[in-house]
Amino acid sequence: MDTDSPLDFTGRVVLVTGGTKGIGAAIAGAFLGAGADVVVCGRTTPDTLPAAGGREAVFVAADVRDPAAAAALVDTAVERFGRLDVLVNNAGGSPDADAATVSPRFVERIVALNLLAPFYVAQAAHRAMHAQDGGGSVVNIGSVSAHDPQPGTAAYTAAKAGLLALTKALALEWAPAVRVNHITTGLIRTRSAEPVYGADGGASVAGVIPMGRMAVPEDVARACLFLASDLSGYINGADLAVHGGGEYPARYLAAKTAGRPG
């Protein structure tokens, strides 16, 4: 990397939760490519780890819904590399569920993964970051569901809305040593999400997005690099939308379809 580049992370240490596949793996790979030492976590050991530039991420098994495990994860990263500069709270997700019949246990697990876990890991990261030279940066990966709920996502939507509010609250409390920002992701093409977007591979879905395509994980990864870099040194408590402009309103699409010749 060019040491004069603001996107050079040589000598910096990055922790990406859920960083073994999908969006998390792309984020981990981007930071590796930028020169960082990267730690990723998950509940099970993956077959392969994110790698770039001839270097590979370090894997730590952890269930970040457990406060003790979250703290141990951060401690392990600091013990291995001597510091922690960036935390990307990426672990999250949820299957669709009917809000009228979903079990309390399901709701608890979804809120724990998407809201409580990021809080636990961020707390542990703050203990390391606020006392070191240069402080640190936390990037929370959220969802457009926090702004525009979809059917079947009540627990997930509530948790992600909480994550956005948590971001703003932590940004107030932890600045200037530790900056905390949020990324609102939209529709993202990943292997696990392929069945959701239909038999046409998402072509129809892409038509409702102003940019004309769904995001790919690398779009989110590049936004993480920016928010964690010196380029965003005065950005704190922000919500960066990485969703291609959102989705066209249903009334617009309905009128457009109705106006087509038969």
PDB file of C-alpha atoms in Angstrom:
ATOM      1  CA  MET A   1       0.000   0.000   0.000  1.00  0.00           C
ATOM      2  CA  ASP A   2       0.933   3.645  -0.527  1.00  0.00           C
ATOM      3  CA  THR A   3       1.802   4.876   2.955  1.00  0.00           C
ATOM      4  CA  ASP A   4       0.727   8.387   1.903  1.00  0.00           C
ATOM      5  CA  SER A   5      -2.771   7.157   1.061  1.00  0.00           C
ATOM      6  CA  PRO A   6      -5.530   7.901   3.575  1.00  0.00           C
ATOM      7  CA  LEU A   7      -6.858   4.420   2.797  1.00  0.00           C
ATOM      8  CA  ASP A   8      -3.631   2.713   3.855  1.00  0.00           C
ATOM      9  CA  PHE A   9      -4.363   0.661   6.983  1.00  0.00           C
ATOM     10  CA  THR A  10      -0.867  -0.770   7.413  1.00  0.00           C
ATOM     11  CA  GLY A  11      -0.181  -1.191  11.127  1.00  0.00           C
ATOM     12  CA  ARG A  12      -3.849  -0.985  12.038  1.00  0.00           C
ATOM     13  CA  VAL A  13      -5.922  -3.817  13.482  1.00  0.00           C
ATOM     14  CA  VAL A  14      -9.495  -4.473  12.371  1.00  0.00           C
ATOM     15  CA  LEU A  15     -12.125  -6.774  13.874  1.00  0.00           C
ATOM     16  CA  VAL A  16     -15.058  -7.846  11.676  1.00  0.00           C
ATOM     17  CA  THR A  17     -17.835  -9.800  13.359  1.00  0.00           C
ATOM     18  CA  GLY A  18     -19.448 -12.376  11.114  1.00  0.00           C
ATOM     19  CA  GLY A  19     -16.485 -11.853   8.816  1.00  0.00           C
ATOM     20  CA  THR A  20     -16.173 -15.356   7.381  1.00  0.00           C
ATOM     21  CA  LYS A  21     -18.712 -15.164   4.553  1.00  0.00           C
ATOM     22  CA  GLY A  22     -20.848 -12.840   2.473  1.00  0.00           C
ATOM     23  CA  ILE A  23     -20.638  -9.144   3.272  1.00  0.00           C
ATOM     24  CA  GLY A  24     -18.367  -9.725   6.255  1.00  0.00           C
ATOM     25  CA  ALA A  25     -15.822 -11.639   4.207  1.00  0.00           C
ATOM     26  CA  ALA A  26     -15.765  -8.844   1.626  1.00  0.00           C
ATOM     27  CA  ILE A  27     -15.203  -6.272   4.376  1.00  0.00           C
ATOM     28  CA  ALA A  28     -12.396  -8.336   5.868  1.00  0.00           C
ATOM     29  CA  GLY A  29     -10.805  -8.777   2.445  1.00  0.00           C
ATOM     30  CA  ALA A  30     -10.952  -5.054   1.733  1.00  0.00           C
ATOM     31  CA  PHE A  31      -9.138  -4.203   4.956  1.00  0.00           C
ATOM     32  CA  LEU A  32      -6.551  -6.933   4.334  1.00  0.00           C
ATOM     33  CA  GLY A  33      -5.985  -5.497   0.880  1.00  0.00           C
ATOM     34  CA  ALA A  34      -5.493  -2.073   2.452  1.00  0.00           C
ATOM     35  CA  GLY A  35      -2.730  -3.432   4.676  1.00  0.00           C
ATOM     36  CA  ALA A  36      -4.573  -4.049   7.946  1.00  0.00           C
ATOM     37  CA  ASP A  37      -4.265  -7.007  10.265  1.00  0.00           C
ATOM     38  CA  VAL A  38      -7.768  -8.474  10.397  1.00  0.00           C
ATOM     39  CA  VAL A  39      -9.561 -10.648  12.926  1.00  0.00           C
ATOM     40  CA  VAL A  40     -12.868 -12.275  12.000  1.00  0.00           C
ATOM     41  CA  CYS A  41     -15.249 -14.269  14.130  1.00  0.00           C
ATOM     42  CA  GLY A  42     -18.114 -16.698  13.813  1.00  0.00           C
ATOM     43  CA  ARG A  43     -19.689 -19.525  15.741  1.00  0.00           C
ATOM     44  CA  THR A  44     -18.088 -22.234  13.574  1.00  0.00           C
ATOM     45  CA  THR A  45     -14.698 -22.486  11.900  1.00  0.00           C
ATOM     46  CA  PRO A  46     -15.018 -21.788   8.145  1.00  0.00           C
ATOM     47  CA  ASP A  47     -13.465 -23.889   5.392  1.00  0.00           C
ATOM     48  CA  THR A  48     -11.605 -20.848   4.081  1.00  0.00           C
ATOM     49  CA  LEU A  49     -10.765 -17.451   5.521  1.00  0.00           C
ATOM     50  CA  PRO A  50     -10.768 -14.028   3.860  1.00  0.00           C
ATOM     51  CA  ALA A  51      -7.408 -13.302   2.259  1.00  0.00           C
ATOM     52  CA  ALA A  52      -5.795 -10.569   0.171  1.00  0.00           C
ATOM     53  CA  GLY A  53      -2.283  -9.542  -0.753  1.00  0.00           C
ATOM     54  CA  GLY A  54      -0.899 -12.878   0.338  1.00  0.00           C
ATOM     55  CA  ARG A  55      -2.228 -12.451   3.882  1.00  0.00           C
ATOM     56  CA  GLU A  56      -5.130 -14.134   5.651  1.00  0.00           C
ATOM     57  CA  ALA A  57      -7.520 -13.061   8.379  1.00  0.00           C
ATOM     58  CA  VAL A  58      -7.195 -14.542  11.856  1.00  0.00           C
ATOM     59  CA  PHE A  59     -10.276 -16.490  12.971  1.00  0.00           C
ATOM     60  CA  VAL A  60     -11.624 -16.535  16.518  1.00  0.00           C
ATOM     61  CA  ALA A  61     -14.641 -18.679  17.389  1.00  0.00           C
ATOM     62  CA  ALA A  62     -17.182 -16.580  19.291  1.00  0.00           C
ATOM     63  CA  ASP A  63     -20.910 -16.194  19.800  1.00  0.00           C
ATOM     64  CA  VAL A  64     -21.102 -12.422  20.120  1.00  0.00           C
ATOM     65  CA  ARG A  65     -24.578 -12.618  21.649  1.00  0.00           C
ATOM     66  CA  ASP A  66     -22.783 -13.658  24.847  1.00  0.00           C
ATOM     67  CA  PRO A  67     -21.261 -10.608  26.603  1.00  0.00           C
ATOM     68  CA  ALA A  68     -18.376 -12.653  28.001  1.00  0.00           C
ATOM     69  CA  ALA A  69     -17.603 -14.114  24.582  1.00  0.00           C
ATOM     70  CA  ALA A  70     -17.744 -10.655  23.009  1.00  0.00           C
ATOM     71  CA  ALA A  71     -15.261  -9.311  25.553  1.00  0.00           C
ATOM     72  CA  ALA A  72     -12.979 -12.319  25.113  1.00  0.00           C
ATOM     73  CA  LEU A  73     -13.040 -11.820  21.342  1.00  0.00           C
ATOM     74  CA  VAL A  74     -11.762  -8.261  21.655  1.00  0.00           C
ATOM     75  CA  ASP A  75      -9.203  -9.295  24.273  1.00  0.00           C
ATOM     76  CA  THR A  76      -7.889 -11.988  21.925  1.00  0.00           C
ATOM     77  CA  ALA A  77      -7.475  -9.491  19.079  1.00  0.00           C
ATOM     78  CA  VAL A  78      -5.624  -7.039  21.325  1.00  0.00           C
ATOM     79  CA  GLU A  79      -3.400  -9.756  22.781  1.00  0.00           C
ATOM     80  CA  ARG A  80      -2.532 -10.976  19.287  1.00  0.00           C
ATOM     81  CA  PHE A  81      -1.781  -7.611  17.690  1.00  0.00           C
ATOM     82  CA  GLY A  82      -1.310  -5.172  20.566  1.00  0.00           C
ATOM     83  CA  ARG A  83      -4.174  -2.829  19.715  1.00  0.00           C
ATOM     84  CA  LEU A  84      -7.573  -2.520  18.026  1.00  0.00           C
ATOM     85  CA  ASP A  85      -8.238   0.350  15.635  1.00  0.00           C
ATOM     86  CA  VAL A  86     -11.462  -0.583  13.866  1.00  0.00           C
ATOM     87  CA  LEU A  87     -14.517  -2.633  14.779  1.00  0.00           C
ATOM     88  CA  VAL A  88     -17.048  -3.512  12.094  1.00  0.00           C
ATOM     89  CA  ASN A  89     -20.212  -4.901  13.668  1.00  0.00           C
ATOM     90  CA  ASN A  90     -21.398  -6.942  10.714  1.00  0.00           C
ATOM     91  CA  ALA A  91     -22.897 -10.086  12.269  1.00  0.00           C
ATOM     92  CA  GLY A  92     -26.678 -10.078  11.928  1.00  0.00           C
ATOM     93  CA  GLY A  93     -29.650 -11.184   9.892  1.00  0.00           C
ATOM     94  CA  SER A  94     -32.975 -12.935  10.259  1.00  0.00           C
ATOM     95  CA  PRO A  95     -35.350 -15.241   8.404  1.00  0.00           C
ATOM     96  CA  ASP A  96     -38.816 -13.868   7.743  1.00  0.00           C
ATOM     97  CA  ALA A  97     -41.407 -14.590  10.405  1.00  0.00           C
ATOM     98  CA  ASP A  98     -45.081 -13.805  11.005  1.00  0.00           C
ATOM     99  CA  ALA A  99     -45.230 -11.212  13.777  1.00  0.00           C
ATOM    100  CA  ALA A 100     -48.623 -12.512  14.940  1.00  0.00           C
ATOM    101  CA  THR A 101     -47.357 -16.012  15.704  1.00  0.00           C
ATOM    102  CA  VAL A 102     -43.587 -15.796  16.114  1.00  0.00           C
ATOM    103  CA  SER A 103     -42.273 -17.178  19.401  1.00  0.00           C
ATOM    104  CA  PRO A 104     -40.779 -15.026  22.141  1.00  0.00           C
ATOM    105  CA  ARG A 105     -37.597 -17.113  21.851  1.00  0.00           C
ATOM    106  CA  PHE A 106     -37.250 -16.159  18.161  1.00  0.00           C
ATOM    107  CA  VAL A 107     -37.699 -12.468  18.943  1.00  0.00           C
ATOM    108  CA  GLU A 108     -35.119 -12.639  21.720  1.00  0.00           C
ATOM    109  CA  ARG A 109     -32.550 -14.311  19.468  1.00  0.00           C
ATOM    110  CA  ILE A 110     -33.032 -11.828  16.639  1.00  0.00           C
ATOM    111  CA  VAL A 111     -32.749  -8.814  18.946  1.00  0.00           C
ATOM    112  CA  ALA A 112     -29.731 -10.370  20.657  1.00  0.00           C
ATOM    113  CA  LEU A 113     -27.881 -10.896  17.371  1.00  0.00           C
ATOM    114  CA  ASN A 114     -28.734  -7.620  15.674  1.00  0.00           C
ATOM    115  CA  LEU A 115     -28.741  -5.173  18.600  1.00  0.00           C
ATOM    116  CA  LEU A 116     -27.324  -6.567  21.830  1.00  0.00           C
ATOM    117  CA  ALA A 117     -24.296  -8.260  20.261  1.00  0.00           C
ATOM    118  CA  PRO A 118     -23.074  -5.081  18.530  1.00  0.00           C
ATOM    119  CA  PHE A 119     -23.465  -3.254  21.851  1.00  0.00           C
ATOM    120  CA  TYR A 120     -21.455  -5.895  23.735  1.00  0.00           C
ATOM    121  CA  VAL A 121     -18.606  -5.976  21.207  1.00  0.00           C
ATOM    122  CA  ALA A 122     -18.531  -2.175  20.947  1.00  0.00           C
ATOM    123  CA  GLN A 123     -18.257  -1.853  24.728  1.00  0.00           C
ATOM    124  CA  ALA A 124     -15.275  -4.189  24.774  1.00  0.00           C
ATOM    125  CA  ALA A 125     -13.702  -2.438  21.793  1.00  0.00           C
ATOM    126  CA  HIS A 126     -14.110   0.947  23.460  1.00  0.00           C
ATOM    127  CA  ARG A 127     -12.111  -0.206  26.466  1.00  0.00           C
ATOM    128  CA  ALA A 128      -9.195  -0.929  24.156  1.00  0.00           C
ATOM    129  CA  MET A 129      -9.597   2.021  21.806  1.00  0.00           C
ATOM    130  CA  HIS A 130     -10.134   4.963  24.114  1.00  0.00           C
ATOM    131  CA  ALA A 131      -6.868   4.368  25.972  1.00  0.00           C
ATOM    132  CA  GLN A 132      -4.585   4.014  22.944  1.00  0.00           C
ATOM    133  CA  ASP A 133      -2.929   6.574  20.693  1.00  0.00           C
ATOM    134  CA  GLY A 134      -5.183   7.361  17.759  1.00  0.00           C
ATOM    135  CA  GLY A 135      -8.363   6.126  19.395  1.00  0.00           C
ATOM    136  CA  GLY A 136     -10.537   4.015  17.143  1.00  0.00           C
ATOM    137  CA  SER A 137     -13.534   3.693  14.880  1.00  0.00           C
ATOM    138  CA  VAL A 138     -16.689   1.570  15.089  1.00  0.00           C
ATOM    139  CA  VAL A 139     -18.814   0.899  12.009  1.00  0.00           C
ATOM    140  CA  ASN A 140     -22.220  -0.702  12.527  1.00  0.00           C
ATOM    141  CA  ILE A 141     -23.761  -2.488   9.555  1.00  0.00           C
ATOM    142  CA  GLY A 142     -27.483  -1.780   9.534  1.00  0.00           C
ATOM    143  CA  SER A 143     -30.351  -2.286   7.145  1.00  0.00           C
ATOM    144  CA  VAL A 144     -32.842  -0.294   5.129  1.00  0.00           C
ATOM    145  CA  SER A 145     -35.438  -2.177   7.190  1.00  0.00           C
ATOM    146  CA  ALA A 146     -34.719   0.266  10.024  1.00  0.00           C
ATOM    147  CA  HIS A 147     -36.165   3.023   7.832  1.00  0.00           C
ATOM    148  CA  ASP A 148     -38.644   1.100   5.632  1.00  0.00           C
ATOM    149  CA  PRO A 149     -39.954  -2.092   7.275  1.00  0.00           C
ATOM    150  CA  GLN A 150     -40.997  -5.030   5.120  1.00  0.00           C
ATOM    151  CA  PRO A 151     -43.591  -7.697   5.992  1.00  0.00           C
ATOM    152  CA  GLY A 152     -42.129 -10.578   7.974  1.00  0.00           C
ATOM    153  CA  THR A 153     -39.332  -8.555   9.556  1.00  0.00           C
ATOM    154  CA  ALA A 154     -40.836  -7.046  12.711  1.00  0.00           C
ATOM    155  CA  ALA A 155     -38.199  -8.285  15.172  1.00  0.00           C
ATOM    156  CA  TYR A 156     -35.357  -7.622  12.726  1.00  0.00           C
ATOM    157  CA  THR A 157     -36.680  -4.152  11.884  1.00  0.00           C
ATOM    158  CA  ALA A 158     -36.982  -3.231  15.549  1.00  0.00           C
ATOM    159  CA  ALA A 159     -33.458  -4.462  16.276  1.00  0.00           C
ATOM    160  CA  LYS A 160     -31.940  -2.619  13.312  1.00  0.00           C
ATOM    161  CA  ALA A 161     -33.768   0.580  14.218  1.00  0.00           C
ATOM    162  CA  GLY A 162     -32.272   0.169  17.669  1.00  0.00           C
ATOM    163  CA  LEU A 163     -28.807  -0.279  16.183  1.00  0.00           C
ATOM    164  CA  LEU A 164     -29.122   3.011  14.331  1.00  0.00           C
ATOM    165  CA  ALA A 165     -30.190   4.783  17.521  1.00  0.00           C
ATOM    166  CA  LEU A 166     -27.408   3.055  19.448  1.00  0.00           C
ATOM    167  CA  THR A 167     -24.887   4.334  16.903  1.00  0.00           C
ATOM    168  CA  LYS A 168     -25.941   7.915  17.481  1.00  0.00           C
ATOM    169  CA  ALA A 169     -25.930   7.508  21.262  1.00  0.00           C
ATOM    170  CA  LEU A 170     -22.445   5.971  21.356  1.00  0.00           C
ATOM    171  CA  ALA A 171     -21.157   8.631  18.979  1.00  0.00           C
ATOM    172  CA  LEU A 172     -22.204  11.268  21.499  1.00  0.00           C
ATOM    173  CA  GLU A 173     -20.635   9.500  24.463  1.00  0.00           C
ATOM    174  CA  TRP A 174     -17.376   8.213  22.987  1.00  0.00           C
ATOM    175  CA  ALA A 175     -16.108  11.071  20.823  1.00  0.00           C
ATOM    176  CA  PRO A 176     -13.540  12.330  20.181  1.00  0.00           C
ATOM    177  CA  ALA A 177     -11.400   9.273  20.914  1.00  0.00           C
ATOM    178  CA  VAL A 178     -13.752   6.748  19.312  1.00  0.00           C
ATOM    179  CA  ARG A 179     -15.947   7.575  16.343  1.00  0.00           C
ATOM    180  CA  VAL A 180     -19.109   5.495  15.779  1.00  0.00           C
ATOM    181  CA  ASN A 181     -20.931   5.430  12.447  1.00  0.00           C
ATOM    182  CA  HIS A 182     -23.617   3.393  10.709  1.00  0.00           C
ATOM    183  CA  ILE A 183     -24.139   2.019   7.217  1.00  0.00           C
ATOM    184  CA  THR A 184     -27.673   1.461   5.949  1.00  0.00           C
ATOM    185  CA  THR A 185     -27.495  -1.391   3.464  1.00  0.00           C
ATOM    186  CA  GLY A 186     -30.169  -2.138   0.894  1.00  0.00           C
ATOM    187  CA  LEU A 187     -30.619  -5.149  -1.357  1.00  0.00           C
ATOM    188  CA  ILE A 188     -27.310  -6.977  -1.639  1.00  0.00           C
ATOM    189  CA  ARG A 189     -26.500  -9.839  -3.961  1.00  0.00           C
ATOM    190  CA  THR A 190     -24.896 -12.603  -1.899  1.00  0.00           C
ATOM    191  CA  ARG A 191     -24.920 -16.367  -2.323  1.00  0.00           C
ATOM    192  CA  SER A 192     -27.151 -16.897   0.697  1.00  0.00           C
ATOM    193  CA  ALA A 193     -29.652 -14.286  -0.535  1.00  0.00           C
ATOM    194  CA  GLU A 194     -29.960 -15.595  -4.096  1.00  0.00           C
ATOM    195  CA  PRO A 195     -33.175 -17.584  -3.475  1.00  0.00           C
ATOM    196  CA  VAL A 196     -34.896 -14.464  -2.125  1.00  0.00           C
ATOM    197  CA  TYR A 197     -34.601 -12.498  -5.345  1.00  0.00           C
ATOM    198  CA  GLY A 198     -36.376 -14.867  -7.725  1.00  0.00           C
ATOM    199  CA  ALA A 199     -35.589 -17.197 -10.603  1.00  0.00           C
ATOM    200  CA  ASP A 200     -34.284 -14.383 -12.812  1.00  0.00           C
ATOM    201  CA  GLY A 201     -31.288 -13.853 -10.550  1.00  0.00           C
ATOM    202  CA  GLY A 202     -32.574 -10.545  -9.245  1.00  0.00           C
ATOM    203  CA  ALA A 203     -33.047  -8.802 -12.601  1.00  0.00           C
ATOM    204  CA  SER A 204     -36.620  -7.799 -11.754  1.00  0.00           C
ATOM    205  CA  VAL A 205     -35.631  -6.616  -8.297  1.00  0.00           C
ATOM    206  CA  ALA A 206     -32.825  -4.505  -9.776  1.00  0.00           C
ATOM    207  CA  GLY A 207     -35.454  -2.639 -11.756  1.00  0.00           C
ATOM    208  CA  VAL A 208     -36.847  -1.001  -8.616  1.00  0.00           C
ATOM    209  CA  ILE A 209     -33.447   0.442  -7.617  1.00  0.00           C
ATOM    210  CA  PRO A 210     -32.443   3.814  -9.114  1.00  0.00           C
ATOM    211  CA  MET A 211     -28.867   2.609  -9.754  1.00  0.00           C
ATOM    212  CA  GLY A 212     -30.243  -0.249 -11.824  1.00  0.00           C
ATOM    213  CA  ARG A 213     -28.582  -3.050  -9.883  1.00  0.00           C
ATOM    214  CA  MET A 214     -28.430  -4.598  -6.456  1.00  0.00           C
ATOM    215  CA  ALA A 215     -25.379  -3.899  -4.350  1.00  0.00           C
ATOM    216  CA  VAL A 216     -22.553  -6.396  -4.124  1.00  0.00           C
ATOM    217  CA  PRO A 217     -20.666  -6.983  -0.867  1.00  0.00           C
ATOM    218  CA  GLU A 218     -17.726  -4.943  -2.116  1.00  0.00           C
ATOM    219  CA  ASP A 219     -19.915  -1.835  -2.228  1.00  0.00           C
ATOM    220  CA  VAL A 220     -20.399  -2.112   1.525  1.00  0.00           C
ATOM    221  CA  ALA A 221     -16.735  -2.967   2.083  1.00  0.00           C
ATOM    222  CA  ARG A 222     -15.569   0.217   0.353  1.00  0.00           C
ATOM    223  CA  ALA A 223     -17.922   2.284   2.499  1.00  0.00           C
ATOM    224  CA  CYS A 224     -16.386   0.672   5.593  1.00  0.00           C
ATOM    225  CA  LEU A 225     -12.905   1.620   4.422  1.00  0.00           C
ATOM    226  CA  PHE A 226     -14.021   5.225   4.062  1.00  0.00           C
ATOM    227  CA  LEU A 227     -15.735   5.472   7.446  1.00  0.00           C
ATOM    228  CA  ALA A 228     -12.775   3.872   9.230  1.00  0.00           C
ATOM    229  CA  SER A 229     -10.169   5.996   7.459  1.00  0.00           C
ATOM    230  CA  ASP A 230      -8.722   9.421   8.109  1.00  0.00           C
ATOM    231  CA  LEU A 231     -10.842  10.704   5.207  1.00  0.00           C
ATOM    232  CA  SER A 232     -13.813  10.603   7.568  1.00  0.00           C
ATOM    233  CA  GLY A 233     -11.972  11.914  10.614  1.00  0.00           C
ATOM    234  CA  TYR A 234     -14.737  14.424  11.405  1.00  0.00           C
ATOM    235  CA  ILE A 235     -17.632  12.084  10.592  1.00  0.00           C
ATOM    236  CA  ASN A 236     -19.272  10.755  13.747  1.00  0.00           C
ATOM    237  CA  GLY A 237     -22.792   9.498  14.397  1.00  0.00           C
ATOM    238  CA  ALA A 238     -23.514   9.409  10.663  1.00  0.00           C
ATOM    239  CA  ASP A 239     -25.797   7.050   8.747  1.00  0.00           C
ATOM    240  CA  LEU A 240     -24.297   6.355   5.318  1.00  0.00           C
ATOM    241  CA  ALA A 241     -26.842   4.915   2.901  1.00  0.00           C
ATOM    242  CA  VAL A 242     -25.386   2.237   0.631  1.00  0.00           C
ATOM    243  CA  HIS A 243     -28.564   1.240  -1.163  1.00  0.00           C
ATOM    244  CA  GLY A 244     -28.300   2.701  -4.667  1.00  0.00           C
ATOM    245  CA  GLY A 245     -30.854   5.424  -3.923  1.00  0.00           C
ATOM    246  CA  GLY A 246     -33.346   3.155  -2.197  1.00  0.00           C
ATOM    247  CA  GLU A 247     -36.354   1.814  -4.069  1.00  0.00           C
ATOM    248  CA  TYR A 248     -38.845   3.568  -6.338  1.00  0.00           C
ATOM    249  CA  PRO A 249     -42.190   4.185  -4.570  1.00  0.00           C
ATOM    250  CA  ALA A 250     -44.818   1.510  -5.260  1.00  0.00           C
ATOM    251  CA  ARG A 251     -47.230   4.107  -6.681  1.00  0.00           C
ATOM    252  CA  TYR A 252     -44.608   5.170  -9.223  1.00  0.00           C
ATOM    253  CA  LEU A 253     -43.969   1.591 -10.324  1.00  0.00           C
ATOM    254  CA  ALA A 254     -47.685   0.847 -10.494  1.00  0.00           C
ATOM    255  CA  ALA A 255     -48.345   3.905 -12.657  1.00  0.00           C
ATOM    256  CA  LYS A 256     -45.369   3.107 -14.869  1.00  0.00           C
ATOM    257  CA  THR A 257     -46.556  -0.471 -15.379  1.00  0.00           C
ATOM    258  CA  ALA A 258     -50.132   0.632 -16.043  1.00  0.00           C
ATOM    259  CA  GLY A 259     -48.904   3.037 -18.702  1.00  0.00           C
ATOM    260  CA  ARG A 260     -47.146   0.370 -20.751  1.00  0.00           C
ATOM    261  CA  PRO A 261     -48.822  -0.739 -23.950  1.00  0.00           C
ATOM    262  CA  GLY A 262     -50.430  -4.199 -23.688  1.00  0.00           C
TER     263      GLY A 262
END
